[in-house]
Coordinates of C-alpha atoms and ligand atoms in Angstrom, one line a residue:
X1 CA 202.9 -27.1 -89.7
X2 CA 200.8 -30.3 -89.1
X3 CA 197.6 -29.7 -87.3
X4 CA 195.1 -32.2 -85.8
X5 CA 191.4 -31.2 -85.2
X6 CA 188.7 -32.9 -83.3
X7 CA 185.2 -32.3 -82.1
X8 CA 184.1 -33.6 -78.7
X9 CA 181.1 -33.6 -76.4
X10 CA 177.5 -32.9 -77.5
X11 CA 177.4 -31.7 -81.1
X12 CA 176.5 -28.2 -81.9
X13 CA 175.5 -26.2 -85.1
X14 CA 178.7 -24.6 -86.4
X15 CA 181.2 -27.4 -85.7
X16 CA 181.7 -28.0 -89.4
X17 CA 182.1 -24.3 -90.1
X18 CA 185.1 -24.3 -87.6
X19 CA 186.6 -27.4 -89.2
X20 CA 186.3 -25.9 -92.7
X21 CA 187.8 -22.6 -91.6
X22 CA 190.7 -24.3 -89.9
X23 CA 191.4 -26.2 -93.1
X24 CA 191.1 -23.2 -95.4
X25 CA 193.3 -20.9 -93.3
X26 CA 195.9 -23.6 -92.6
X27 CA 196.1 -25.2 -96.0
X28 CA 195.6 -22.3 -98.3
X29 CA 197.3 -19.5 -96.4
X30 CA 200.0 -21.3 -94.5
X31 CA 200.6 -24.4 -96.6
X32 CA 199.9 -26.6 -93.5
X33 CA 198.6 -30.2 -93.4
X34 CA 195.5 -30.9 -91.4
X35 CA 194.1 -34.2 -90.1
X36 CA 190.9 -34.8 -88.2
X37 CA 190.5 -37.3 -85.4
X38 CA 187.4 -39.3 -85.5
X39 CA 184.8 -39.2 -82.7
X40 CA 186.5 -36.7 -80.4
X41 CA 189.3 -37.6 -77.9
X42 CA 188.6 -41.2 -78.7
X43 CA 190.2 -40.7 -82.1
X44 CA 193.3 -39.2 -80.5
X45 CA 193.6 -42.0 -78.0
X46 CA 193.1 -44.7 -80.7
X47 CA 195.1 -42.9 -83.4
X48 CA 192.0 -43.0 -85.6
X49 CA 192.1 -40.1 -88.1
X50 CA 191.5 -38.9 -91.7
X51 CA 193.2 -36.4 -93.9
X52 CA 191.4 -33.0 -94.1
X53 CA 192.1 -31.3 -97.4
X54 CA 190.0 -28.7 -99.3
X55 CA 187.9 -31.4 -100.9
X56 CA 187.1 -33.0 -97.5
X57 CA 185.6 -29.8 -96.3
X58 CA 183.8 -28.7 -99.5
X59 CA 180.1 -27.9 -98.9
X60 CA 180.1 -28.4 -95.1
X61 CA 179.7 -24.7 -94.0
X62 CA 175.9 -24.9 -93.6
X63 CA 175.8 -28.5 -92.6
X64 CA 174.8 -29.3 -89.0
X65 CA 176.5 -31.9 -86.8
X66 CA 180.2 -32.7 -87.4
X67 CA 181.9 -34.5 -90.2
X68 CA 184.4 -35.9 -87.7
X69 CA 181.9 -37.4 -85.4
X70 CA 181.9 -36.8 -81.6
X71 CA 181.7 -38.7 -78.4
X72 CA 182.1 -38.2 -74.7
X73 CA 185.0 -39.7 -72.8
X74 CA 185.2 -40.4 -69.1
X75 CA 187.8 -38.1 -67.4
X76 CA 189.6 -41.1 -65.9
X77 CA 189.9 -42.7 -69.3
X78 CA 191.5 -39.6 -70.7
X79 CA 193.9 -39.3 -67.7
X80 CA 195.0 -42.9 -68.3
X81 CA 195.4 -42.2 -72.0
X82 CA 197.8 -39.2 -71.8
X83 CA 200.9 -41.2 -72.8
X84 CA 199.0 -42.8 -75.6
X85 CA 197.9 -39.5 -76.9
X86 CA 201.4 -38.1 -76.6
X87 CA 202.6 -41.1 -78.6
X88 CA 200.2 -40.5 -81.4
X89 CA 201.0 -36.8 -81.6
X90 CA 204.7 -37.6 -81.9
X91 CA 204.2 -40.4 -84.5
X92 CA 201.9 -38.2 -86.6
X93 CA 204.4 -35.3 -86.3
X94 CA 201.7 -32.9 -85.1
X95 CA 202.7 -29.4 -84.1
X96 CA 199.2 -28.4 -82.8
X97 CA 195.9 -29.9 -81.8
X98 CA 192.7 -27.9 -82.0
X99 CA 189.9 -29.5 -79.9
X100 CA 186.5 -28.0 -80.4
X101 CA 184.2 -28.5 -77.5
X102 CA 182.3 -27.4 -74.4
X103 CA 183.2 -27.5 -70.7
X104 CA 184.1 -31.1 -70.5
X105 CA 186.2 -31.0 -73.7
X106 CA 188.0 -27.8 -72.5
X107 CA 188.8 -29.4 -69.1
X108 CA 190.3 -32.4 -71.0
X109 CA 192.2 -30.0 -73.3
X110 CA 193.7 -28.3 -70.2
X111 CA 194.8 -31.7 -68.8
X112 CA 196.6 -32.6 -72.0
X113 CA 198.0 -29.1 -72.3
X114 CA 199.3 -29.3 -68.7
X115 CA 201.0 -32.5 -69.8
X116 CA 202.9 -30.7 -72.5
X117 CA 200.7 -31.2 -75.6
X118 CA 200.4 -28.2 -78.0
X119 CA 196.7 -27.3 -77.7
X120 CA 194.6 -24.4 -78.9
X121 CA 191.0 -24.9 -77.9
X122 CA 187.8 -23.6 -79.6
X123 CA 184.7 -23.3 -77.3
X124 CA 181.3 -24.5 -78.4
X125 CA 178.0 -25.2 -76.7
X126 CA 174.4 -24.3 -77.4
X127 CA 174.1 -23.6 -73.7
X128 CA 176.3 -20.5 -74.0
X129 CA 177.6 -21.2 -70.5
X130 CA 181.4 -20.7 -70.9
X131 CA 182.4 -17.6 -69.0
X132 CA 185.6 -16.9 -70.8
X133 CA 183.8 -16.0 -74.1
X134 CA 180.9 -13.6 -74.6
X135 CA 179.1 -16.0 -76.8
X136 CA 179.6 -19.6 -78.1
X137 CA 178.5 -20.6 -81.6
X138 CA 175.4 -22.9 -81.6
X139 CA 173.6 -20.7 -79.1
X140 CA 172.0 -18.4 -81.7
X141 CA 170.8 -21.5 -83.6
X142 CA 169.3 -23.1 -80.5
X143 CA 167.5 -19.9 -79.5
X144 CA 166.2 -19.5 -83.1
X145 CA 164.8 -23.1 -83.2
X146 CA 163.3 -22.7 -79.7
X147 CA 161.7 -19.3 -80.5
X148 CA 160.1 -20.7 -83.7
X149 CA 158.7 -23.6 -81.8
X150 CA 157.3 -21.3 -79.1
X151 CA 155.7 -19.1 -81.7
X152 CA 154.0 -22.2 -83.1
X153 CA 153.0 -23.6 -79.7
X154 CA 151.1 -20.4 -78.8
X155 CA 148.5 -20.9 -81.5
X156 CA 147.7 -24.5 -80.4
X157 CA 147.8 -23.5 -76.7
X158 CA 145.2 -20.8 -77.4
X159 CA 142.9 -23.0 -79.4
X160 CA 142.7 -25.4 -76.5
X161 CA 142.9 -23.0 -73.6
X162 CA 146.0 -24.8 -72.3
X163 CA 149.1 -24.2 -70.3
X164 CA 152.1 -25.5 -72.3
X165 CA 155.3 -26.1 -70.4
X166 CA 158.1 -26.1 -73.0
X167 CA 161.4 -27.7 -71.9
X168 CA 164.5 -26.3 -73.6
X169 CA 168.2 -27.4 -73.1
X170 CA 170.4 -25.8 -70.5
X171 CA 171.6 -28.1 -67.8
X172 CA 173.3 -25.5 -65.5
X173 CA 172.2 -22.3 -67.0
X174 CA 169.0 -20.8 -68.4
X175 CA 170.4 -18.7 -71.4
X176 CA 168.3 -20.6 -74.1
X177 CA 165.2 -20.4 -71.9
X178 CA 165.6 -16.7 -71.1
X179 CA 166.4 -15.6 -74.7
X180 CA 163.8 -17.8 -76.5
X181 CA 161.2 -17.0 -73.8
X182 CA 161.8 -13.3 -74.2
X183 CA 161.9 -13.4 -78.0
X184 CA 158.6 -15.4 -78.2
X185 CA 156.8 -13.5 -75.4
X186 CA 156.4 -16.5 -73.1
X187 CA 154.5 -15.9 -69.9
X188 CA 157.0 -17.4 -67.4
X189 CA 160.5 -18.7 -67.5
X190 CA 162.2 -20.9 -65.0
X191 CA 166.0 -21.4 -65.0
X192 CA 168.5 -23.5 -63.0
X193 CA 170.1 -20.4 -61.5
X194 CA 166.9 -19.5 -59.6
X195 CA 165.0 -22.3 -58.0
X196 CA 161.4 -21.4 -58.5
X197 CA 158.6 -21.1 -56.0
X198 CA 155.7 -23.1 -57.3
X199 CA 153.1 -21.0 -55.4
X200 CA 154.5 -17.8 -57.2
X201 CA 154.7 -19.6 -60.5
X202 CA 151.1 -20.9 -60.3
X203 CA 149.9 -17.4 -59.2
X204 CA 151.7 -15.8 -62.2
X205 CA 150.1 -18.2 -64.7
X206 CA 146.7 -18.2 -62.9
X207 CA 146.7 -14.3 -63.0
X208 CA 146.7 -14.5 -66.8
X209 CA 143.6 -16.6 -66.9
X210 CA 141.9 -14.4 -64.3
X211 CA 142.6 -11.5 -66.6
X212 CA 140.7 -13.2 -69.3
X213 CA 143.6 -14.6 -71.3
X214 CA 142.9 -18.1 -72.6
X215 CA 146.4 -19.8 -72.6
X216 CA 149.8 -19.6 -71.1
X217 CA 153.3 -20.6 -72.2
X218 CA 156.0 -21.5 -69.6
X219 CA 159.6 -22.0 -70.7
X220 CA 161.6 -24.3 -68.5
X221 CA 165.3 -24.9 -68.8
X222 CA 165.9 -28.6 -68.4
X223 CA 168.0 -28.0 -65.3
X224 CA 165.4 -25.8 -63.5
X225 CA 164.3 -27.0 -60.1
X226 CA 161.8 -25.9 -57.4
X227 CA 162.9 -24.5 -54.1
X228 CA 163.7 -27.5 -52.0
X229 CA 160.6 -28.8 -50.1
X230 CA 158.1 -26.7 -52.0
X231 CA 156.8 -29.4 -54.4
X232 CA 157.3 -33.1 -55.0
X233 CA 160.2 -33.3 -57.4
X234 CA 162.0 -36.4 -58.9
X235 CA 165.8 -36.1 -59.5
X236 CA 167.3 -38.2 -62.2
X237 CA 170.7 -39.2 -60.7
X238 CA 173.9 -39.1 -62.8
X239 CA 175.1 -40.8 -65.9
X240 CA 178.5 -42.7 -66.5
X241 CA 180.2 -39.4 -67.4
X242 CA 179.2 -37.8 -64.1
X243 CA 176.5 -35.6 -65.8
X244 CA 173.3 -35.0 -64.0
X245 CA 170.3 -36.8 -65.6
X246 CA 167.0 -35.0 -65.6
X247 CA 163.7 -36.5 -64.7
X248 CA 161.7 -34.1 -66.8
X249 CA 160.9 -30.6 -65.4
X250 CA 158.2 -30.0 -68.0
X251 CA 156.3 -33.2 -67.2
X252 CA 156.5 -32.6 -63.5
X253 CA 155.5 -28.9 -63.8
X254 CA 152.6 -29.7 -66.1
X255 CA 151.1 -32.1 -63.5
X256 CA 151.6 -29.6 -60.7
X257 CA 150.2 -26.6 -62.6
X258 CA 147.2 -28.6 -63.9
X259 CA 146.4 -29.7 -60.3
X260 CA 146.8 -26.2 -58.9
X261 CA 145.0 -24.2 -61.6
X262 CA 142.4 -26.6 -62.9
X263 CA 143.5 -25.9 -66.4
X264 CA 144.7 -28.5 -68.9
X265 CA 148.5 -28.5 -69.1
X266 CA 150.9 -30.3 -71.5
X267 CA 154.7 -30.8 -71.4
X268 CA 156.6 -30.2 -74.7
X269 CA 160.2 -31.2 -74.8
X270 CA 162.2 -29.6 -77.6
X271 CA 165.3 -31.8 -77.0
X272 CA 167.9 -32.4 -79.6
X273 CA 166.0 -30.6 -82.4
X274 CA 167.6 -27.5 -80.8
X275 CA 171.1 -28.5 -81.8
X276 CA 170.4 -30.4 -85.1
X277 CA 170.4 -29.0 -88.6
X278 CA 171.9 -26.0 -90.2
X279 CA 173.6 -23.2 -88.1
X280 CA 172.2 -19.6 -88.4
X281 CA 174.3 -17.1 -90.3
X282 CA 175.5 -15.6 -86.9
X283 CA 176.8 -19.0 -85.8
X284 CA 178.5 -19.7 -89.2
X285 CA 180.3 -16.4 -88.9
X286 CA 181.4 -16.8 -85.3
X287 CA 182.5 -20.4 -85.9
X288 CA 184.5 -19.4 -89.0
X289 CA 186.2 -16.6 -87.1
X290 CA 187.1 -19.0 -84.3
X291 CA 188.7 -21.5 -86.7
X292 CA 190.7 -18.8 -88.4
X293 CA 192.0 -17.4 -85.1
X294 CA 192.8 -20.9 -83.7
X295 CA 195.2 -21.5 -86.7
X296 CA 196.8 -18.1 -86.1
X297 CA 197.2 -18.8 -82.4
X298 CA 198.9 -22.2 -83.3
X299 CA 201.3 -20.4 -85.6
X300 CA 202.2 -17.9 -82.9
X301 CA 202.8 -20.8 -80.6
X302 CA 200.1 -19.7 -78.2
X303 CA 199.4 -23.1 -76.7
X304 CA 197.3 -23.8 -73.6
X305 CA 194.8 -21.2 -74.7
X306 CA 191.5 -21.0 -76.5
X307 CA 189.7 -18.6 -78.8
X308 CA 187.1 -16.3 -77.2
X309 CA 184.8 -13.5 -78.4
X310 CA 185.2 -10.3 -76.4
X311 CA 182.9 -7.6 -77.7
X312 CA 183.4 -7.8 -81.4
X313 CA 187.0 -9.0 -81.3
X314 CA 188.4 -12.6 -81.2
X315 CA 191.1 -13.0 -78.6
X316 CA 192.8 -16.0 -77.0
X317 CA 192.5 -16.7 -73.2
X318 CA 194.2 -19.4 -71.0
X319 CA 192.4 -22.7 -71.0
X320 CA 192.6 -22.4 -67.2
X321 CA 190.2 -19.4 -67.4
X322 CA 187.9 -21.3 -69.8
X323 CA 187.1 -24.0 -67.2
X324 CA 187.2 -21.9 -64.1
X325 CA 183.5 -21.0 -63.8
X326 CA 180.3 -21.2 -65.7
X327 CA 178.6 -18.1 -67.2
X328 CA 175.2 -18.1 -65.4
X329 CA 172.2 -15.8 -66.0
X330 CA 172.7 -12.8 -63.7
X331 CA 169.8 -11.8 -61.5
X332 CA 169.6 -8.5 -63.4
X333 CA 169.1 -10.2 -66.7
X334 CA 166.3 -12.3 -65.2
X335 CA 164.7 -9.3 -63.7
X336 CA 164.8 -7.4 -67.0
X337 CA 162.9 -10.2 -68.7
X338 CA 160.3 -10.6 -66.0
X339 CA 158.5 -7.4 -66.8
X340 CA 157.9 -8.4 -70.4
X341 CA 157.0 -12.0 -69.8
Ligands
F6P401 O1 175.7 -29.3 -73.2 C1 175.1 -29.2 -74.4 C2 173.8 -30.1 -74.3 O2 173.1 -29.9 -75.5 C3 172.9 -29.7 -73.1 O3 172.1 -28.6 -73.3 C4 172.1 -31.0 -72.9 O4 171.7 -31.1 -71.6 C5 173.1 -32.0 -73.2 O5 174.1 -31.4 -74.1 C6 172.5 -33.2 -73.8 O6 173.5 -34.2 -74.0 P1 173.2 -35.6 -74.7 O7 173.1 -35.4 -76.1 O8 174.4 -36.4 -74.3 O9 172.0 -36.1 -74.1

């Protein structure tokens, strides 16, 4: 078999572990040839690729980022490029394409699959918001980084009797905020799924100080918003890919909480540090399993599907399911966390 691999969308710890696993399983166990397209779908559209043999993937298991490079592509650009992609797949004699990516990438994968290309997707995102899989690799690393940062921030917040509002990634969902906030014992968490009431939030944080505590940590997912009309809030518009831009929930909340509580407040934005660097062992294992199973699915001719974790097993599910809905934080999970925050 000839297999093409690509990584697309925001990078994520564990991408290299998938690439390595695909190459090992395909080359060593099946005698396949593997190529990697550079910079995501762009590489497929431009026919820009490199050969991936065992030497090419040596030593990359623990390396963050992606040796193939990544990029975002506008949906209309991809739609216009279907015939070009088909041409490159035919010229290169590819029997399967394994795109590794998040929601946008999997939507693109579905488009190409619907147009007859042999696709087996692998889901990735630090946000953990793809409903068709229990977990995505990258999430555990992001939660670990955020938790370590929160642990550190507590000591400086206490020294200065401050409120620190720590902004973590999560554009549509608050999984990283909920898990890191719970793991680090934060004092409030705000997530996109539940627009917050600023009065309630200020009361929750203020009650801590009234009880004699000297600092507070609030974790805010970047996509969190106040209930409409309850506080001044700047929205950031959208970027060229149609993604919402954020105007800084941590900055806006710190100004508002400082004004309401009369306590010094500071915003801390963790940003891309959450997805840079080496993946945790959990993410390395999940990514390696996804790569192995993607190759197997390709050999079984299971195209138009993607790998998914269900319980402890890896299965494949239709790409259509993968992009149907986001996995949001259920009210129950949020409620469970509230009593320990
Ligand atoms: O979707 C993954 C993600 O890391 C989000 O959590 C974040 O909002 C976004 O990517 C950031 O994207 P970019 O690197 O393009 O700014």
